Amino acid sequence: MNWLPRFLFPGRHSREAGSTTGRGRLFVYLALTVFALLLSYQLVLNRESLSAVSKWAIGNGLTHAADHAAPGIPSPHPEDEKWEGETGSQFASQEIREKELVLAAMSYSNMSWVHENVPNWYTNIYRADIPPGQADLTVPLNKGNEAMVFLTYIIDRYKSLPDVVVFIHGGRYQWHNDNPLYDSVISINDLQLDYVRETGYVNLRCSWLVGCPAELEPARYFRERPEDKGHPTAVEFPDSFMELFPGEELPEVVGTPCCSQFAVSREKIHERGIEHYQRARQFLIDTKLASQISGRIFEYAWHIMFGKPPQNCLDVRDCYCKTYGYCNMTNEELQKQWVWRGLVLPEGWPNVDPNAGLQKRDEIPSMAYWSK
Ligand SMILES: *[C@@H]1O[C@H](CO)[C@@H](O)[C@H](O)[C@H]1NC(C)=O
Ligand SMILES: *[C@@H]1O[C@H](CO)[C@@H](O)[C@H](O)[C@H]1NC(C)=O
Protein backbone atom coordinates (compact mmCIF):
# COMPACT_ATOMS: atom_id res chain seq x y z
CA MET A 1 0.00 0.00 0.00
CA ASN A 2 2.91 2.38 0.46
CA TRP A 3 4.14 2.19 -3.14
CA LEU A 4 1.98 5.06 -4.26
CA PRO A 5 3.37 7.79 -2.01
CA ARG A 6 6.82 6.41 -2.67
CA PHE A 7 6.28 6.83 -6.39
CA LEU A 8 5.02 10.33 -5.90
CA PHE A 9 7.76 11.37 -3.48
CA PRO A 10 10.54 8.93 -4.25
CA GLY A 11 13.37 11.06 -2.83
CA ARG A 12 11.81 11.59 0.57
CA HIS A 13 10.76 7.98 1.00
CA SER A 14 14.07 6.54 -0.02
CA ARG A 15 15.87 8.84 2.40
CA GLU A 16 13.56 7.87 5.23
CA ALA A 17 13.46 4.17 4.41
CA GLY A 18 17.24 3.71 4.12
CA SER A 19 17.46 -0.05 3.48
CA THR A 20 14.62 -0.05 0.95
CA THR A 21 16.34 2.44 -1.39
CA GLY A 22 16.97 -0.13 -4.15
CA ARG A 23 13.37 -1.31 -4.19
CA GLY A 24 12.17 2.31 -4.18
CA ARG A 25 14.21 3.12 -7.29
CA LEU A 26 12.76 0.09 -9.04
CA PHE A 27 9.25 1.33 -8.28
CA VAL A 28 10.08 4.74 -9.64
CA TYR A 29 11.38 3.30 -12.91
CA LEU A 30 8.37 1.02 -13.19
CA ALA A 31 5.98 3.84 -12.56
CA LEU A 32 7.73 6.10 -15.07
CA THR A 33 7.50 3.36 -17.69
CA VAL A 34 3.78 2.93 -17.10
CA PHE A 35 3.34 6.67 -17.28
CA ALA A 36 5.23 6.87 -20.58
CA LEU A 37 3.15 4.03 -22.02
CA LEU A 38 -0.08 5.75 -21.04
CA LEU A 39 1.15 8.99 -22.60
CA SER A 40 2.03 7.44 -25.95
CA TYR A 41 -1.28 5.55 -26.02
CA GLN A 42 -3.08 8.87 -25.57
CA LEU A 43 -1.09 10.37 -28.45
CA VAL A 44 -2.09 7.49 -30.72
CA LEU A 45 -5.73 8.03 -29.80
CA ASN A 46 -5.46 11.71 -30.63
CA ARG A 47 -3.88 11.00 -33.99
CA GLU A 48 -6.67 8.56 -34.86
CA SER A 49 -9.44 11.02 -34.14
CA LEU A 50 -7.55 13.65 -36.11
CA SER A 51 -7.25 11.50 -39.21
CA ALA A 52 -10.94 10.56 -38.96
CA VAL A 53 -11.77 14.23 -39.07
CA SER A 54 -9.59 14.97 -42.07
CA LYS A 55 -10.92 11.97 -43.99
CA TRP A 56 -14.41 13.24 -43.36
CA ALA A 57 -13.45 16.73 -44.44
CA ILE A 58 -12.07 15.56 -47.76
CA GLY A 59 -15.28 13.71 -48.44
CA ASN A 60 -17.31 16.82 -47.90
CA GLY A 61 -16.02 19.24 -50.45
CA LEU A 62 -13.38 21.10 -48.52
CA THR A 63 -10.96 20.13 -51.24
CA HIS A 64 -13.50 21.05 -53.87
CA ALA A 65 -14.27 17.38 -54.49
CA ALA A 66 -17.88 16.86 -53.56
CA ASP A 67 -19.08 13.81 -51.74
CA HIS A 68 -21.52 12.07 -53.99
CA ALA A 69 -22.94 9.72 -51.45
CA ALA A 70 -26.13 8.13 -52.67
CA PRO A 71 -29.19 10.23 -51.91
CA GLY A 72 -30.60 9.62 -48.49
CA ILE A 73 -27.33 8.35 -47.08
CA PRO A 74 -26.18 10.86 -44.53
CA SER A 75 -22.70 12.31 -44.81
CA PRO A 76 -20.07 10.37 -42.91
CA HIS A 77 -19.77 11.25 -39.24
CA PRO A 78 -22.86 13.43 -39.03
CA GLU A 79 -22.75 12.95 -35.29
CA ASP A 80 -19.20 14.21 -34.95
CA GLU A 81 -19.66 17.61 -33.41
CA LYS A 82 -16.14 17.66 -32.11
CA TRP A 83 -14.14 19.61 -34.61
CA GLU A 84 -16.63 22.35 -35.19
CA GLY A 85 -15.10 25.53 -33.91
CA GLU A 86 -11.76 23.89 -33.27
CA THR A 87 -9.08 26.23 -34.42
CA GLY A 88 -5.86 24.47 -33.46
CA SER A 89 -3.03 24.76 -35.96
CA GLN A 90 -3.64 21.16 -37.06
CA PHE A 91 -6.87 22.43 -38.65
CA ALA A 92 -5.22 25.22 -40.59
CA SER A 93 -5.63 23.41 -43.90
CA GLN A 94 -9.39 23.18 -43.29
CA GLU A 95 -9.86 26.81 -42.43
CA ILE A 96 -13.43 28.06 -42.37
CA ARG A 97 -13.87 30.72 -45.01
CA GLU A 98 -15.56 34.06 -44.61
CA LYS A 99 -17.69 33.79 -47.74
CA GLU A 100 -18.46 31.41 -50.56
CA LEU A 101 -20.52 31.51 -53.72
CA VAL A 102 -22.69 28.62 -54.82
CA LEU A 103 -23.64 28.76 -58.49
CA ALA A 104 -26.15 26.51 -60.21
CA ALA A 105 -24.75 26.02 -63.72
CA MET A 106 -24.83 23.49 -66.54
CA SER A 107 -22.06 21.70 -68.41
CA TYR A 108 -22.24 24.25 -71.22
CA SER A 109 -22.37 27.37 -69.02
CA ASN A 110 -19.50 29.80 -69.57
CA MET A 111 -18.54 30.54 -66.00
CA SER A 112 -15.35 32.51 -66.56
CA TRP A 113 -17.15 35.68 -65.49
CA VAL A 114 -16.93 34.50 -61.89
CA HIS A 115 -13.16 34.29 -61.56
CA GLU A 116 -12.73 37.33 -63.76
CA ASN A 117 -14.99 39.56 -61.67
CA VAL A 118 -15.25 38.25 -58.14
CA PRO A 119 -11.85 36.65 -57.59
CA ASN A 120 -11.93 37.24 -53.84
CA TRP A 121 -14.82 34.80 -53.37
CA TYR A 122 -14.34 31.06 -52.99
CA THR A 123 -16.67 29.64 -55.63
CA ASN A 124 -18.58 26.39 -55.91
CA ILE A 125 -19.75 25.95 -59.49
CA TYR A 126 -22.17 23.02 -59.73
CA ARG A 127 -22.76 21.50 -63.17
CA ALA A 128 -26.19 20.02 -62.59
CA ASP A 129 -26.42 18.06 -65.85
CA ILE A 130 -23.14 16.19 -65.35
CA PRO A 131 -23.56 12.79 -63.65
CA PRO A 132 -22.04 12.26 -60.22
CA GLY A 133 -18.35 11.41 -60.40
CA GLN A 134 -17.77 13.20 -63.68
CA ALA A 135 -17.60 16.77 -62.42
CA ASP A 136 -15.96 18.35 -59.40
CA LEU A 137 -19.31 19.52 -58.17
CA THR A 138 -22.64 18.17 -59.32
CA VAL A 139 -25.88 16.80 -57.91
CA PRO A 140 -27.21 13.27 -57.32
CA LEU A 141 -30.03 13.89 -59.79
CA ASN A 142 -30.66 16.81 -62.12
CA LYS A 143 -34.14 17.64 -60.88
CA GLY A 144 -35.75 20.58 -59.09
CA ASN A 145 -33.68 23.24 -60.84
CA GLU A 146 -31.33 25.25 -58.63
CA ALA A 147 -32.93 23.88 -55.45
CA MET A 148 -31.14 20.54 -55.93
CA VAL A 149 -27.79 22.36 -56.18
CA PHE A 150 -28.35 24.56 -53.16
CA LEU A 151 -29.47 21.66 -50.96
CA THR A 152 -26.60 19.46 -52.13
CA TYR A 153 -24.11 22.16 -51.16
CA ILE A 154 -25.69 22.57 -47.73
CA ILE A 155 -25.68 18.82 -47.09
CA ASP A 156 -22.13 18.24 -48.34
CA ARG A 157 -20.72 21.25 -46.54
CA TYR A 158 -22.88 21.28 -43.43
CA LYS A 159 -19.85 20.94 -41.13
CA SER A 160 -17.57 23.32 -43.01
CA LEU A 161 -19.82 26.17 -44.02
CA PRO A 162 -18.33 29.65 -44.38
CA ASP A 163 -19.67 32.60 -42.38
CA VAL A 164 -21.81 33.65 -45.35
CA VAL A 165 -22.99 31.69 -48.40
CA VAL A 166 -24.46 33.34 -51.49
CA PHE A 167 -26.67 31.10 -53.61
CA ILE A 168 -27.24 32.27 -57.19
CA HIS A 169 -27.89 31.12 -60.73
CA GLY A 170 -24.98 30.46 -63.04
CA GLY A 171 -25.48 33.16 -65.65
CA ARG A 172 -23.98 36.57 -65.02
CA TYR A 173 -26.91 38.54 -66.44
CA GLN A 174 -30.34 37.38 -65.26
CA TRP A 175 -33.61 39.24 -65.82
CA HIS A 176 -34.35 38.98 -62.09
CA ASN A 177 -31.04 40.35 -60.79
CA ASP A 178 -31.98 43.47 -58.91
CA ASN A 179 -29.88 46.23 -60.47
CA PRO A 180 -30.18 48.26 -63.69
CA LEU A 181 -27.69 45.98 -65.49
CA TYR A 182 -29.19 42.71 -64.15
CA ASP A 183 -25.61 41.91 -63.23
CA SER A 184 -24.75 39.25 -60.63
CA VAL A 185 -21.31 40.85 -60.23
CA ILE A 186 -22.92 44.03 -58.90
CA SER A 187 -25.17 42.06 -56.54
CA ILE A 188 -22.22 40.09 -55.18
CA ASN A 189 -19.86 43.03 -54.83
CA ASP A 190 -22.37 45.35 -53.18
CA LEU A 191 -23.94 42.81 -50.84
CA GLN A 192 -23.58 43.94 -47.23
CA LEU A 193 -22.10 40.90 -45.53
CA ASP A 194 -22.61 42.31 -42.04
CA TYR A 195 -26.31 42.56 -42.73
CA VAL A 196 -26.37 38.90 -43.76
CA ARG A 197 -24.54 37.92 -40.56
CA GLU A 198 -26.93 40.00 -38.50
CA THR A 199 -30.25 38.94 -40.02
CA GLY A 200 -29.32 35.43 -41.19
CA TYR A 201 -31.18 35.31 -44.50
CA VAL A 202 -31.17 37.99 -47.19
CA ASN A 203 -33.02 37.77 -50.49
CA LEU A 204 -30.82 39.44 -53.12
CA ARG A 205 -33.96 40.81 -54.72
CA CYS A 206 -35.82 43.73 -53.15
CA SER A 207 -38.31 44.46 -55.96
CA TRP A 208 -41.77 43.10 -55.22
CA LEU A 209 -42.23 42.02 -58.82
CA VAL A 210 -42.67 38.99 -58.87
CA GLY A 211 -43.64 37.27 -55.59
CA CYS A 212 -44.77 40.08 -53.28
CA PRO A 213 -46.88 40.93 -51.46
CA ALA A 214 -48.90 37.70 -51.47
CA GLU A 215 -47.93 35.08 -54.01
CA LEU A 216 -49.46 32.02 -52.39
CA GLU A 217 -52.31 31.25 -50.01
CA PRO A 218 -51.40 27.77 -48.79
CA ALA A 219 -53.93 27.45 -45.94
CA ARG A 220 -56.85 28.47 -48.15
CA TYR A 221 -55.72 26.24 -50.99
CA PHE A 222 -55.49 23.39 -48.52
CA ARG A 223 -59.02 24.03 -47.21
CA GLU A 224 -60.73 24.76 -50.49
CA ARG A 225 -58.58 22.82 -52.94
CA PRO A 226 -59.38 25.15 -55.83
CA GLU A 227 -58.68 23.89 -59.32
CA ASP A 228 -56.30 26.69 -60.18
CA LYS A 229 -54.85 25.42 -63.43
CA GLY A 230 -53.18 28.77 -63.99
CA HIS A 231 -51.06 28.53 -60.85
CA PRO A 232 -49.85 24.97 -60.29
CA THR A 233 -47.29 26.11 -57.72
CA ALA A 234 -50.09 27.46 -55.53
CA VAL A 235 -52.01 24.19 -55.91
CA GLU A 236 -49.04 22.00 -55.03
CA PHE A 237 -47.54 24.19 -52.31
CA PRO A 238 -49.65 23.12 -49.30
CA ASP A 239 -48.88 19.40 -49.48
CA SER A 240 -45.26 20.04 -50.34
CA PHE A 241 -44.95 22.45 -47.43
CA MET A 242 -46.24 19.82 -45.01
CA GLU A 243 -43.66 17.35 -46.29
CA LEU A 244 -40.83 19.86 -46.12
CA PHE A 245 -41.76 21.35 -42.75
CA PRO A 246 -43.46 18.58 -40.76
CA GLY A 247 -45.26 19.91 -37.72
CA GLU A 248 -45.02 23.55 -38.82
CA GLU A 249 -48.12 25.62 -39.34
CA LEU A 250 -49.34 25.95 -42.91
CA PRO A 251 -49.13 29.70 -43.62
CA GLU A 252 -52.13 31.76 -44.69
CA VAL A 253 -50.02 33.88 -47.00
CA VAL A 254 -46.59 33.39 -48.55
CA GLY A 255 -44.89 36.33 -50.20
CA THR A 256 -41.23 36.93 -51.01
CA PRO A 257 -39.34 38.43 -53.94
CA CYS A 258 -39.02 35.72 -56.54
CA CYS A 259 -36.35 33.74 -58.16
CA SER A 260 -34.13 32.04 -55.61
CA GLN A 261 -31.07 34.18 -55.14
CA PHE A 262 -30.14 34.75 -51.55
CA ALA A 263 -27.43 34.92 -48.92
CA VAL A 264 -27.47 32.98 -45.64
CA SER A 265 -25.23 32.86 -42.60
CA ARG A 266 -23.76 29.62 -41.29
CA GLU A 267 -25.58 30.14 -37.98
CA LYS A 268 -28.91 30.38 -39.79
CA ILE A 269 -28.31 27.19 -41.79
CA HIS A 270 -27.31 25.40 -38.59
CA GLU A 271 -30.56 26.34 -36.90
CA ARG A 272 -31.94 23.31 -38.67
CA GLY A 273 -30.25 19.93 -38.45
CA ILE A 274 -28.68 18.35 -41.52
CA GLU A 275 -31.60 15.88 -41.65
CA HIS A 276 -33.93 18.76 -42.52
CA TYR A 277 -31.94 19.48 -45.69
CA GLN A 278 -31.57 15.79 -46.46
CA ARG A 279 -35.33 15.37 -46.23
CA ALA A 280 -35.87 18.39 -48.47
CA ARG A 281 -33.49 17.00 -51.09
CA GLN A 282 -35.13 13.59 -50.87
CA PHE A 283 -38.45 15.30 -51.52
CA LEU A 284 -36.98 16.75 -54.73
CA ILE A 285 -35.59 13.37 -55.77
CA ASP A 286 -38.84 11.48 -55.09
CA THR A 287 -41.46 14.00 -56.19
CA LYS A 288 -43.61 13.45 -59.25
CA LEU A 289 -43.85 17.20 -59.74
CA ALA A 290 -42.10 18.71 -62.73
CA SER A 291 -38.88 20.57 -61.94
CA GLN A 292 -40.39 23.98 -62.73
CA ILE A 293 -42.97 23.39 -60.04
CA SER A 294 -40.85 21.65 -57.40
CA GLY A 295 -38.09 24.18 -57.97
CA ARG A 296 -40.53 27.05 -57.65
CA ILE A 297 -41.95 25.61 -54.42
CA PHE A 298 -38.48 26.09 -52.94
CA GLU A 299 -38.36 29.59 -54.37
CA TYR A 300 -41.20 30.33 -51.95
CA ALA A 301 -39.82 28.21 -49.12
CA TRP A 302 -36.17 29.23 -48.63
CA HIS A 303 -37.01 32.28 -46.54
CA ILE A 304 -39.23 30.17 -44.29
CA MET A 305 -36.53 27.52 -44.01
CA PHE A 306 -34.12 30.25 -42.88
CA GLY A 307 -36.31 31.72 -40.20
CA LYS A 308 -38.17 34.56 -41.90
CA PRO A 309 -41.96 34.94 -41.67
CA PRO A 310 -43.89 33.38 -44.59
CA GLN A 311 -44.78 36.83 -45.81
CA ASN A 312 -41.40 38.52 -46.06
CA CYS A 313 -41.81 41.53 -48.30
CA LEU A 314 -39.59 44.31 -47.04
CA ASP A 315 -39.95 48.01 -47.64
CA VAL A 316 -38.09 48.40 -50.92
CA ARG A 317 -36.16 51.52 -49.99
CA ASP A 318 -35.07 50.02 -46.68
CA CYS A 319 -34.23 46.74 -48.41
CA TYR A 320 -31.84 48.34 -50.93
CA CYS A 321 -30.18 50.27 -48.11
CA LYS A 322 -29.62 47.27 -45.87
CA THR A 323 -28.91 44.70 -48.56
CA TYR A 324 -26.65 46.72 -50.83
CA GLY A 325 -25.85 49.93 -48.99
CA TYR A 326 -27.89 51.92 -51.52
CA CYS A 327 -29.26 54.28 -48.94
CA ASN A 328 -30.74 57.63 -49.81
CA MET A 329 -32.03 56.58 -53.25
CA THR A 330 -34.20 59.14 -54.99
CA ASN A 331 -37.65 58.07 -56.16
CA GLU A 332 -36.38 58.12 -59.71
CA GLU A 333 -33.45 55.88 -58.83
CA LEU A 334 -35.79 53.54 -57.03
CA GLN A 335 -37.96 53.20 -60.11
CA LYS A 336 -34.98 52.58 -62.35
CA GLN A 337 -33.29 50.09 -60.07
CA TRP A 338 -35.17 47.17 -61.56
CA VAL A 339 -37.24 47.36 -64.72
CA TRP A 340 -38.99 44.66 -66.67
CA ARG A 341 -37.45 43.77 -70.04
CA GLY A 342 -38.94 40.35 -70.45
CA LEU A 343 -37.88 36.89 -69.38
CA VAL A 344 -34.99 36.91 -71.80
CA LEU A 345 -32.72 39.93 -71.77
CA PRO A 346 -32.12 41.60 -75.14
CA GLU A 347 -29.56 39.84 -77.34
CA GLY A 348 -26.05 41.02 -76.58
CA TRP A 349 -26.90 42.47 -73.17
CA PRO A 350 -25.47 44.69 -71.70
CA ASN A 351 -23.82 46.03 -74.85
CA VAL A 352 -27.09 47.20 -76.37
CA ASP A 353 -29.31 50.27 -76.55
CA PRO A 354 -30.26 50.93 -72.91
CA ASN A 355 -33.91 51.13 -73.92
CA ALA A 356 -33.90 47.74 -75.59
CA GLY A 357 -36.64 45.45 -74.40
CA LEU A 358 -38.04 47.96 -71.94
CA GLN A 359 -41.61 47.18 -70.99
CA LYS A 360 -44.05 48.84 -68.71
CA ARG A 361 -44.70 47.25 -65.37
CA ASP A 362 -48.30 46.54 -66.27
CA GLU A 363 -47.02 44.50 -69.18
CA ILE A 364 -45.50 41.98 -66.82
CA PRO A 365 -47.33 38.74 -67.55
CA SER A 366 -49.79 37.41 -65.03
CA MET A 367 -48.79 34.68 -62.63
CA ALA A 368 -50.27 32.06 -64.93
CA TYR A 369 -47.42 32.82 -67.27
CA TRP A 370 -44.76 32.31 -64.63
CA SER A 371 -46.06 28.97 -63.56
CA LYS A 372 -46.01 27.32 -66.97
C1 LIG B 1 -16.68 33.13 -71.83
O1 LIG B 1 -16.91 34.40 -71.29
C2 LIG B 1 -15.81 35.29 -71.33
C3 LIG B 1 -16.23 36.55 -70.64
O2 LIG B 1 -16.42 36.31 -69.27
C4 LIG B 1 -15.39 35.52 -72.76
O3 LIG B 1 -14.28 36.35 -72.79
C5 LIG B 1 -15.09 34.20 -73.42
O4 LIG B 1 -14.83 34.42 -74.78
C6 LIG B 1 -16.26 33.25 -73.27
N1 LIG B 1 -15.88 31.94 -73.79
C7 LIG B 1 -16.59 31.30 -74.69
C8 LIG B 1 -16.08 29.97 -75.09
O5 LIG B 1 -17.61 31.76 -75.15
C1 LIG C 1 -28.97 61.83 -48.39
O1 LIG C 1 -29.59 62.83 -49.15
C2 LIG C 1 -29.71 64.08 -48.51
C3 LIG C 1 -30.45 65.03 -49.43
O2 LIG C 1 -31.39 64.35 -50.18
C4 LIG C 1 -28.30 64.59 -48.19
O3 LIG C 1 -28.41 65.79 -47.47
C5 LIG C 1 -27.55 63.57 -47.38
O4 LIG C 1 -26.23 63.97 -47.21
C6 LIG C 1 -27.55 62.24 -48.07
N1 LIG C 1 -26.91 61.23 -47.22
C7 LIG C 1 -26.04 60.37 -47.70
C8 LIG C 1 -25.50 59.40 -46.71
O5 LIG C 1 -25.70 60.33 -48.87
PDB file of C-alpha atoms in Angstrom, residues 169-267:
ATOM      1  CA  HIS A 169     -27.891  31.116 -60.731  1.00  0.00           C
ATOM      2  CA  GLY A 170     -24.980  30.457 -63.043  1.00  0.00           C
ATOM      3  CA  GLY A 171     -25.478  33.157 -65.653  1.00  0.00           C
ATOM      4  CA  ARG A 172     -23.976  36.571 -65.019  1.00  0.00           C
ATOM      5  CA  TYR A 173     -26.915  38.543 -66.436  1.00  0.00           C
ATOM      6  CA  GLN A 174     -30.335  37.384 -65.257  1.00  0.00           C
ATOM      7  CA  TRP A 175     -33.607  39.240 -65.815  1.00  0.00           C
ATOM      8  CA  HIS A 176     -34.352  38.977 -62.094  1.00  0.00           C
ATOM      9  CA  ASN A 177     -31.040  40.348 -60.791  1.00  0.00           C
ATOM     10  CA  ASP A 178     -31.978  43.468 -58.914  1.00  0.00           C
ATOM     11  CA  ASN A 179     -29.878  46.231 -60.474  1.00  0.00           C
ATOM     12  CA  PRO A 180     -30.179  48.257 -63.689  1.00  0.00           C
ATOM     13  CA  LEU A 181     -27.695  45.977 -65.492  1.00  0.00           C
ATOM     14  CA  TYR A 182     -29.189  42.710 -64.145  1.00  0.00           C
ATOM     15  CA  ASP A 183     -25.608  41.909 -63.234  1.00  0.00           C
ATOM     16  CA  SER A 184     -24.749  39.245 -60.634  1.00  0.00           C
ATOM     17  CA  VAL A 185     -21.310  40.850 -60.227  1.00  0.00           C
ATOM     18  CA  ILE A 186     -22.920  44.030 -58.896  1.00  0.00           C
ATOM     19  CA  SER A 187     -25.172  42.058 -56.544  1.00  0.00           C
ATOM     20  CA  ILE A 188     -22.218  40.089 -55.178  1.00  0.00           C
ATOM     21  CA  ASN A 189     -19.861  43.030 -54.825  1.00  0.00           C
ATOM     22  CA  ASP A 190     -22.371  45.355 -53.184  1.00  0.00           C
ATOM     23  CA  LEU A 191     -23.937  42.811 -50.843  1.00  0.00           C
ATOM     24  CA  GLN A 192     -23.577  43.939 -47.226  1.00  0.00           C
ATOM     25  CA  LEU A 193     -22.095  40.895 -45.531  1.00  0.00           C
ATOM     26  CA  ASP A 194     -22.610  42.310 -42.039  1.00  0.00           C
ATOM     27  CA  TYR A 195     -26.311  42.558 -42.732  1.00  0.00           C
ATOM     28  CA  VAL A 196     -26.369  38.902 -43.762  1.00  0.00           C
ATOM     29  CA  ARG A 197     -24.541  37.922 -40.565  1.00  0.00           C
ATOM     30  CA  GLU A 198     -26.925  39.998 -38.501  1.00  0.00           C
ATOM     31  CA  THR A 199     -30.246  38.936 -40.021  1.00  0.00           C
ATOM     32  CA  GLY A 200     -29.320  35.427 -41.186  1.00  0.00           C
ATOM     33  CA  TYR A 201     -31.176  35.313 -44.502  1.00  0.00           C
ATOM     34  CA  VAL A 202     -31.170  37.992 -47.189  1.00  0.00           C
ATOM     35  CA  ASN A 203     -33.025  37.767 -50.490  1.00  0.00           C
ATOM     36  CA  LEU A 204     -30.818  39.441 -53.121  1.00  0.00           C
ATOM     37  CA  ARG A 205     -33.958  40.813 -54.716  1.00  0.00           C
ATOM     38  CA  CYS A 206     -35.820  43.734 -53.150  1.00  0.00           C
ATOM     39  CA  SER A 207     -38.308  44.463 -55.956  1.00  0.00           C
ATOM     40  CA  TRP A 208     -41.769  43.102 -55.217  1.00  0.00           C
ATOM     41  CA  LEU A 209     -42.230  42.019 -58.818  1.00  0.00           C
ATOM     42  CA  VAL A 210     -42.673  38.990 -58.870  1.00  0.00           C
ATOM     43  CA  GLY A 211     -43.636  37.273 -55.586  1.00  0.00           C
ATOM     44  CA  CYS A 212     -44.774  40.081 -53.281  1.00  0.00           C
ATOM     45  CA  PRO A 213     -46.883  40.928 -51.462  1.00  0.00           C
ATOM     46  CA  ALA A 214     -48.903  37.699 -51.473  1.00  0.00           C
ATOM     47  CA  GLU A 215     -47.934  35.085 -54.009  1.00  0.00           C
ATOM     48  CA  LEU A 216     -49.460  32.019 -52.389  1.00  0.00           C
ATOM     49  CA  GLU A 217     -52.313  31.251 -50.007  1.00  0.00           C
ATOM     50  CA  PRO A 218     -51.399  27.772 -48.786  1.00  0.00           C
ATOM     51  CA  ALA A 219     -53.926  27.448 -45.940  1.00  0.00           C
ATOM     52  CA  ARG A 220     -56.853  28.467 -48.146  1.00  0.00           C
ATOM     53  CA  TYR A 221     -55.715  26.244 -50.995  1.00  0.00           C
ATOM     54  CA  PHE A 222     -55.489  23.388 -48.518  1.00  0.00           C
ATOM     55  CA  ARG A 223     -59.016  24.033 -47.206  1.00  0.00           C
ATOM     56  CA  GLU A 224     -60.734  24.756 -50.492  1.00  0.00           C
ATOM     57  CA  ARG A 225     -58.584  22.817 -52.941  1.00  0.00           C
ATOM     58  CA  PRO A 226     -59.383  25.153 -55.830  1.00  0.00           C
ATOM     59  CA  GLU A 227     -58.681  23.894 -59.325  1.00  0.00           C
ATOM     60  CA  ASP A 228     -56.303  26.686 -60.178  1.00  0.00           C
ATOM     61  CA  LYS A 229     -54.845  25.421 -63.426  1.00  0.00           C
ATOM     62  CA  GLY A 230     -53.180  28.773 -63.987  1.00  0.00           C
ATOM     63  CA  HIS A 231     -51.061  28.528 -60.850  1.00  0.00           C
ATOM     64  CA  PRO A 232     -49.848  24.966 -60.286  1.00  0.00           C
ATOM     65  CA  THR A 233     -47.288  26.107 -57.724  1.00  0.00           C
ATOM     66  CA  ALA A 234     -50.090  27.461 -55.528  1.00  0.00           C
ATOM     67  CA  VAL A 235     -52.011  24.193 -55.914  1.00  0.00           C
ATOM     68  CA  GLU A 236     -49.036  22.005 -55.029  1.00  0.00           C
ATOM     69  CA  PHE A 237     -47.545  24.191 -52.312  1.00  0.00           C
ATOM     70  CA  PRO A 238     -49.654  23.121 -49.297  1.00  0.00           C
ATOM     71  CA  ASP A 239     -48.883  19.400 -49.482  1.00  0.00           C
ATOM     72  CA  SER A 240     -45.264  20.040 -50.337  1.00  0.00           C
ATOM     73  CA  PHE A 241     -44.951  22.451 -47.430  1.00  0.00           C
ATOM     74  CA  MET A 242     -46.238  19.819 -45.013  1.00  0.00           C
ATOM     75  CA  GLU A 243     -43.660  17.350 -46.290  1.00  0.00           C
ATOM     76  CA  LEU A 244     -40.834  19.863 -46.119  1.00  0.00           C
ATOM     77  CA  PHE A 245     -41.762  21.350 -42.753  1.00  0.00           C
ATOM     78  CA  PRO A 246     -43.455  18.580 -40.762  1.00  0.00           C
ATOM     79  CA  GLY A 247     -45.262  19.913 -37.724  1.00  0.00           C
ATOM     80  CA  GLU A 248     -45.017  23.552 -38.817  1.00  0.00           C
ATOM     81  CA  GLU A 249     -48.124  25.618 -39.343  1.00  0.00           C
ATOM     82  CA  LEU A 250     -49.343  25.952 -42.913  1.00  0.00           C
ATOM     83  CA  PRO A 251     -49.132  29.704 -43.622  1.00  0.00           C
ATOM     84  CA  GLU A 252     -52.126  31.758 -44.691  1.00  0.00           C
ATOM     85  CA  VAL A 253     -50.023  33.884 -47.003  1.00  0.00           C
ATOM     86  CA  VAL A 254     -46.595  33.388 -48.550  1.00  0.00           C
ATOM     87  CA  GLY A 255     -44.894  36.331 -50.197  1.00  0.00           C
ATOM     88  CA  THR A 256     -41.234  36.930 -51.013  1.00  0.00           C
ATOM     89  CA  PRO A 257     -39.341  38.434 -53.938  1.00  0.00           C
ATOM     90  CA  CYS A 258     -39.020  35.717 -56.535  1.00  0.00           C
ATOM     91  CA  CYS A 259     -36.347  33.736 -58.155  1.00  0.00           C
ATOM     92  CA  SER A 260     -34.125  32.043 -55.613  1.00  0.00           C
ATOM     93  CA  GLN A 261     -31.067  34.176 -55.138  1.00  0.00           C
ATOM     94  CA  PHE A 262     -30.136  34.747 -51.551  1.00  0.00           C
ATOM     95  CA  ALA A 263     -27.431  34.916 -48.917  1.00  0.00           C
ATOM     96  CA  VAL A 264     -27.469  32.976 -45.640  1.00  0.00           C
ATOM     97  CA  SER A 265     -25.232  32.858 -42.599  1.00  0.00           C
ATOM     98  CA  ARG A 266     -23.759  29.625 -41.286  1.00  0.00           C
ATOM     99  CA  GLU A 267     -25.584  30.138 -37.984  1.00  0.00           C
TER     100      GLU A 267
END
